[in-house]
Structure formats: structure tokens, C-alpha cells
Short mmCIF file of C-alpha atoms in Angstrom, two decimals:
data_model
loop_
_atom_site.label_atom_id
_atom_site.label_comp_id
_atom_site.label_asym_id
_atom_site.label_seq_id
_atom_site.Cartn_x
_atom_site.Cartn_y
_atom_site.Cartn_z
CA UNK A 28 127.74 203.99 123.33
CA UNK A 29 125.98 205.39 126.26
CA UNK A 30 129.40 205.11 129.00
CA UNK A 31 128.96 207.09 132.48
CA UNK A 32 132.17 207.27 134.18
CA UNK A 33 132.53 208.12 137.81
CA UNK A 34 135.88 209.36 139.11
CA UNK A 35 137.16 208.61 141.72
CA UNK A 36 136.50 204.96 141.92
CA UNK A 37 137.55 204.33 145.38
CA UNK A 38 138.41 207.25 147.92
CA UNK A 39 139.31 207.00 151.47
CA UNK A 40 139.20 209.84 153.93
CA UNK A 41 139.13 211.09 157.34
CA UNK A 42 136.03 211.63 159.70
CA UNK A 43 134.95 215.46 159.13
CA UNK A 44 136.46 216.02 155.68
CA UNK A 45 134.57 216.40 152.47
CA UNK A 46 134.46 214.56 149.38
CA UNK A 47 133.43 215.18 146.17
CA UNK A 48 132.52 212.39 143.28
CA UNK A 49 132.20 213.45 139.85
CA UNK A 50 129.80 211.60 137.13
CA UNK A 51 130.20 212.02 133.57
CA UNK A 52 128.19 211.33 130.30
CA UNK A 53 130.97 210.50 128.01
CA UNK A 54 129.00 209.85 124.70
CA UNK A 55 125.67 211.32 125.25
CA UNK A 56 124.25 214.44 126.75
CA UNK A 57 121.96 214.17 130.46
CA UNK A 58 119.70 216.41 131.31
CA UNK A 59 118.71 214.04 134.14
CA UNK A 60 121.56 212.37 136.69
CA UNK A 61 120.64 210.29 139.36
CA UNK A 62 122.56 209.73 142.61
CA UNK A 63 122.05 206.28 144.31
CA UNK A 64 123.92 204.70 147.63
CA UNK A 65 124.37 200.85 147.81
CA UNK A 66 125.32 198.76 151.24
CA UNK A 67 126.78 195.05 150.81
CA UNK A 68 124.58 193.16 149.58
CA UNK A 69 122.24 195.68 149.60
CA UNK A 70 119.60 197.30 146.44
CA UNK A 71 120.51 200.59 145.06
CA UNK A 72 118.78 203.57 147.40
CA UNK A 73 118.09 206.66 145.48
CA UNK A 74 119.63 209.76 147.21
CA UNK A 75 118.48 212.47 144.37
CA UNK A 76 117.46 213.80 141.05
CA UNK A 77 120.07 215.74 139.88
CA UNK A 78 118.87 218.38 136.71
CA UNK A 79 121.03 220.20 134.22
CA UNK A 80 120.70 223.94 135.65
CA UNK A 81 118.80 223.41 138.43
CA UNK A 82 118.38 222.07 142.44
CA UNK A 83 118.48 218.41 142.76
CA UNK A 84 115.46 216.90 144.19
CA UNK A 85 116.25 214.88 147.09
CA UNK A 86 114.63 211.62 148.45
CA UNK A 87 113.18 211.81 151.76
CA UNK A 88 115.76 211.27 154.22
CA UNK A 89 118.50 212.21 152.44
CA UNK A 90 119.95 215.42 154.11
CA UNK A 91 120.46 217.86 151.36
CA UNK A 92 122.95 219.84 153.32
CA UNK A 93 124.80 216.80 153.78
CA UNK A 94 124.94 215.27 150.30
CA UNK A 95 125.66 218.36 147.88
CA UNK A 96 124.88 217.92 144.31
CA UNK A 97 125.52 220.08 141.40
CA UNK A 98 124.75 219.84 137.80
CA UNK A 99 126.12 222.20 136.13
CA UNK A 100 126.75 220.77 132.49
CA UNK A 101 124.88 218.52 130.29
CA UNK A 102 127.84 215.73 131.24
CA UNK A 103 128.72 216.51 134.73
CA UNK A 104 127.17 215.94 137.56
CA UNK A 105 129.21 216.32 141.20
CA UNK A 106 128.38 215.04 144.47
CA UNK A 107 129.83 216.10 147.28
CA UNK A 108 129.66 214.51 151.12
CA UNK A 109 130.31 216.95 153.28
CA UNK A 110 131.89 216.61 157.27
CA UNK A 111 131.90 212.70 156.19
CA UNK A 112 131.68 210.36 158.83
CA UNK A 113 131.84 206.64 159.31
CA UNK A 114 128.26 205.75 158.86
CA UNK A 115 128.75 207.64 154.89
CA UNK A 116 130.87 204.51 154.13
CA UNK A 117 129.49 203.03 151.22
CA UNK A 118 129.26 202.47 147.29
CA UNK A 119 127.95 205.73 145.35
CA UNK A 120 126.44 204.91 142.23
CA UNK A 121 125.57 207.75 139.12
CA UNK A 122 123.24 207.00 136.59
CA UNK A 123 122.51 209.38 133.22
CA UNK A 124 119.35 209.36 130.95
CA UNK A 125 120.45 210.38 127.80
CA UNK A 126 118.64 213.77 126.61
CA UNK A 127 115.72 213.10 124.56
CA UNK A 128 115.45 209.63 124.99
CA UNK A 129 114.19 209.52 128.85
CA UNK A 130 113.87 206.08 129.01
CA UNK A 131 116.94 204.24 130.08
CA UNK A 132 119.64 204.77 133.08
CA UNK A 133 123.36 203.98 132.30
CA UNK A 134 125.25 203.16 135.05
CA UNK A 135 128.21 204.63 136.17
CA UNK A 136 130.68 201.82 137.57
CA UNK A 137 130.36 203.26 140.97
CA UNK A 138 132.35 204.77 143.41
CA UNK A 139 133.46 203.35 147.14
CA UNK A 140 133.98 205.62 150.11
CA UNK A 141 135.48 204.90 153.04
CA UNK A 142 135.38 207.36 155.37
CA UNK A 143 138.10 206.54 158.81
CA UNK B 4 105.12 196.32 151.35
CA UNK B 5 107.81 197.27 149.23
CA UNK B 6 106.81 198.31 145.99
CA UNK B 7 108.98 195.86 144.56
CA UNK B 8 109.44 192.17 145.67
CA UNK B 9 112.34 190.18 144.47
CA UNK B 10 113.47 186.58 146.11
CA UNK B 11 117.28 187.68 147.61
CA UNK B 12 118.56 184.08 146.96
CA UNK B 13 121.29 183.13 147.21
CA UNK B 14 120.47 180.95 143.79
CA UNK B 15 123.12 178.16 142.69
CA UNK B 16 122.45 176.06 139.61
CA UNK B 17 125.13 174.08 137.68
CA UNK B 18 126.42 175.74 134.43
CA UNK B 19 124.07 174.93 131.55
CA UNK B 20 120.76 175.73 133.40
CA UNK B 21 117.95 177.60 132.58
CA UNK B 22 118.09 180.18 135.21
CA UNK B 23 114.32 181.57 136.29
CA UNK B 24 114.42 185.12 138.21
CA UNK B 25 111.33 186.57 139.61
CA UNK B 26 110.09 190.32 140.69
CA UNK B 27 106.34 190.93 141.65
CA UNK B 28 105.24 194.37 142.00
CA UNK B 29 102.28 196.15 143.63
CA UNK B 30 102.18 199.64 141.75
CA UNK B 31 99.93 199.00 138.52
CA UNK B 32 100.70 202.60 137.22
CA UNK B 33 104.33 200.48 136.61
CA UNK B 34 104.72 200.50 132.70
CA UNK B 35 108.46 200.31 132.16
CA UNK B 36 110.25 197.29 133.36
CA UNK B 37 114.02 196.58 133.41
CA UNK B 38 116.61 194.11 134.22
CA UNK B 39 120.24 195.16 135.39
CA UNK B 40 122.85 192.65 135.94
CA UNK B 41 125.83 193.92 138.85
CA UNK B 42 128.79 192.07 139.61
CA UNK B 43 130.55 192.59 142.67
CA UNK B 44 131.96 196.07 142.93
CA UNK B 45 130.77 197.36 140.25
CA UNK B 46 127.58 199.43 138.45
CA UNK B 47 124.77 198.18 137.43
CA UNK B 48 124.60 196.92 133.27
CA UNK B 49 121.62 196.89 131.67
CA UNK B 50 120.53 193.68 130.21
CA UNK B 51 116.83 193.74 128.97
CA UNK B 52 113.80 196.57 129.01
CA UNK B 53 110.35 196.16 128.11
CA UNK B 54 107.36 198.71 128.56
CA UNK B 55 104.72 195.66 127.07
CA UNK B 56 103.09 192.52 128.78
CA UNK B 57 104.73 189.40 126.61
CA UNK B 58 108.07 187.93 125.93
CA UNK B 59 110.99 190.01 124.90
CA UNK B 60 114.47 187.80 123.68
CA UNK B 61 117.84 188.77 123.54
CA UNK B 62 120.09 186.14 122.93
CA UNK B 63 120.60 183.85 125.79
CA UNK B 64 118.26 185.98 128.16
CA UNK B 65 114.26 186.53 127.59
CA UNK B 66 112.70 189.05 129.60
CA UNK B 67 108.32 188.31 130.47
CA UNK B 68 106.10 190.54 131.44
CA UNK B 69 102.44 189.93 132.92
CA UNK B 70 101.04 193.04 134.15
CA UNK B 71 97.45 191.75 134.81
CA UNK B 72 99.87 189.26 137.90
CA UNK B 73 102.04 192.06 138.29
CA UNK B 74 104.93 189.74 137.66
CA UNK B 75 108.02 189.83 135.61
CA UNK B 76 110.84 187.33 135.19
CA UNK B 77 114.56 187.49 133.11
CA UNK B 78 115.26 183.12 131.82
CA UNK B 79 118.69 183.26 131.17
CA UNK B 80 119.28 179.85 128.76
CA UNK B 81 122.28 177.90 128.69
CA UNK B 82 124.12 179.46 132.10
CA UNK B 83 127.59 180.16 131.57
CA UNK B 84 129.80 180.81 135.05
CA UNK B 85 130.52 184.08 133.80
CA UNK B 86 126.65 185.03 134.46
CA UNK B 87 127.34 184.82 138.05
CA UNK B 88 125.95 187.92 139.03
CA UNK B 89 123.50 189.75 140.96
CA UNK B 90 120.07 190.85 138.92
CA UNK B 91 118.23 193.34 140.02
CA UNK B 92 115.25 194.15 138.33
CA UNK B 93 113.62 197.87 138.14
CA UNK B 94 110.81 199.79 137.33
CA UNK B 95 108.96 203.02 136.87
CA UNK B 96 105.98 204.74 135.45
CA UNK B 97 106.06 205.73 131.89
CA UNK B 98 105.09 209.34 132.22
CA UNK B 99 106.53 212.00 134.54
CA UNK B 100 109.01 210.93 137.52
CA UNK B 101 111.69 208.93 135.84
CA UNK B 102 112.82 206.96 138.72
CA UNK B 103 113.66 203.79 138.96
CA UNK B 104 112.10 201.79 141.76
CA UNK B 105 114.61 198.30 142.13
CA UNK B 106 113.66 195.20 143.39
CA UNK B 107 116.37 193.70 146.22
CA UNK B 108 118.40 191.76 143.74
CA UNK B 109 119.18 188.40 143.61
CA UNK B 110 122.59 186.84 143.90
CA UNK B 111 123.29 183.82 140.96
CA UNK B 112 126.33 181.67 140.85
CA UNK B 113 126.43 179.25 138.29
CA UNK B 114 128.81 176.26 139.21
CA UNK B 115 130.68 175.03 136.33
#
């Protein structure tokens, strides 16, 4: 039990285009989704907070314009990079606390952007 | 200082080890302490939690706890190649933000 998938698992695109990567609960319901951002052999950076129904909370630094994230099911949450660019290369990585039971993050397996 | 310290490595032991990894942490209002295991391209797996000072087993793996040294550590007995990893460990207050705060990681190859 408790699988997050992320889809897709590797994308490549060019500079200025958007991207969206979608993060689903496939066994248990998530109120709470979180968004993290991993460079080589680098720790996981949280980017936001995503909550079922409303506006993700954002780390500081993160530009919320820039990384758009919507929750709008209790096993979906989306984020989308907008006007990508090179520097937006990197490993995205969902994680879902299962409703009720707000004390462990499953991982999703991750997702790898390159951006040209 | 980062809320959470953890040695980078790289660590190499030969296969059958006891493997000893380390996080100290400077937040005491830390009450819920995990370790995730990541292998190269792909998410984080959990492998132990604990919210109590003490020993916790599972298997091959025992997670510790000392809160009054602010220090954790995962033993993994009897190393197998196949644990050849990176660990990170995490943390995060019991009540309110649930947020995980991760330490750097640390990369483990175990040489069979």
C-alpha cells in the first residue's frame, strides 16, 4: 500500500515552454502533497505545500508564478513549470500524507526535466 | 547552521558490515524522526520512523534516537551490495507544519 506515482518520469523540452507533472495517490487519499526539487547529489529542497482545495504554500524562494501547483482532488496533485528554462533542469519529487494519518510522506519515484 | 547535519560520505565498507549512519540536529521542538533510503534516479523509500528517544528494529536495520544529544543514527547489520544507496534522514515537529526537514544524505556502497 501507500504507492505515489508521478507521470511523466522523464520529460525534455524547449527553453520557454511549459510543463506540467502530475502526482497521484494510488491507494490512499492526500489531503496534503508536497513538491520537492533535487540537484545531483544533492538533498531534497521543498518547493511547496500543496492542499486538497486550496493555494499551495510556497517555500521562500520559490516563485509561485513560476512553479504552478494545483490540487484539485484528494489523489492529484499537478505541477506545472512555466516559460522553463535551463537552470529548471532537475529531478521533481511528489510526496503524499495519507488523510488521517499525517504522519508519513510516500514518495513518488520522481520525475527528471530537462529543459534545452 | 543547517537544521540538520548529516556526514555526505562517500562511505564504502565491504559487504557484511555493520553500517553506522549519523544525523545531528539543532531544533529540539524535532519529535518525529525518519530514515529514507534513495537509489540513484529514483524517490525516496521509507525505511524506519520513530517519534521516541531509544532503539527501534526492523530486520536488518535499527533506527536510535537520543534527543537529550540531538542525535540519531540507522545500523544497517549484515550489508548486502544491494543496500548501496543514499540515506537521507528527515525530520519534523509533531504538531502543526508537517514538513519534513532532510539531512544532506549520505552515499553507501557496499563492496561485495
Amino acid at each position: 500500500g501507500a504507492v505515489v506515482s508521478q507521470h511523466p518520469s522523464w520529460v525534455i523540452c524547449k527553453s520557454g515552454t511549459s510543463v506540467k507533472i502530475e502526482c497521484r495517490s494510488l491507494d490512499f487519499q492526500a489531503t496534503t502533497m508536497f513538491w520537492y526539487r533535487q540537484f545531483p547529489k544533492q538533498s531534497l529542497m521543498l518547493m511547496a505545500t500543496s492542499n486538497e482545495g486550496s493555494k499551495a504554500t510556497y517555500e521562500q524562494g520559490v516563485e509561485k508564478d513560476k512553479f504552478l501547483i494545483n490540487h484539485a482532488s484528494l489523489t492529484l496533485s499537478t505541477l506545472t513549470v512555466t516559460s522553463a528554462h535551463p537552470e529548471d533542469s532537475s529531478f521533481y519529487i511528489c510526496s503524499a500524507i495519507p488523510s488521517g494519518f499525517g504522519e508519513t510522506q510516500y514518495f513518488g519515484p520522481g520525475t527528471r526535466l530537462l529543459v534545452l | 547552521q543547517k537544521e540538520v547535519e548529516q556526514d555526505p560520505g562517500p562511505l564504502s565498507v565491504p559487504e557484511g558490515a555493520i553500517v553506522s549512519l549519523n544525523c545531528t540536529y539543532s531544533n529540539s521542538a524535532f519529535q518525529y524522526f525518519m530514515w529514507y533510503r534513495q537509489y540513484s534516479r529514483k524517490g525516496p523509500e521509507l525505511l524506519m520512523y520513530t517519534y521516541s528517544s531509544g532503539n527501534k528494529e526492523d530486520g536488518r536495520f535499527t533506527a536510535q534516537v537520543d534527543k537529550s544529544s540531538k542525535y540519531i543514527s540507522l545500523f544497517i547489520r549484515d550489508s548486502q551490495p544491494s543496500d548501496s544507496a543514499t540515506y537521507l534522514c528527515a525530520m519534523r515537529v509533531l504538531l502543526g507544519a508537517q514538513k519534513l526537514v532532510f539531512g544532506q544524505g549520505t552515499r553507501l556502497t557496499i563492496n561485495p
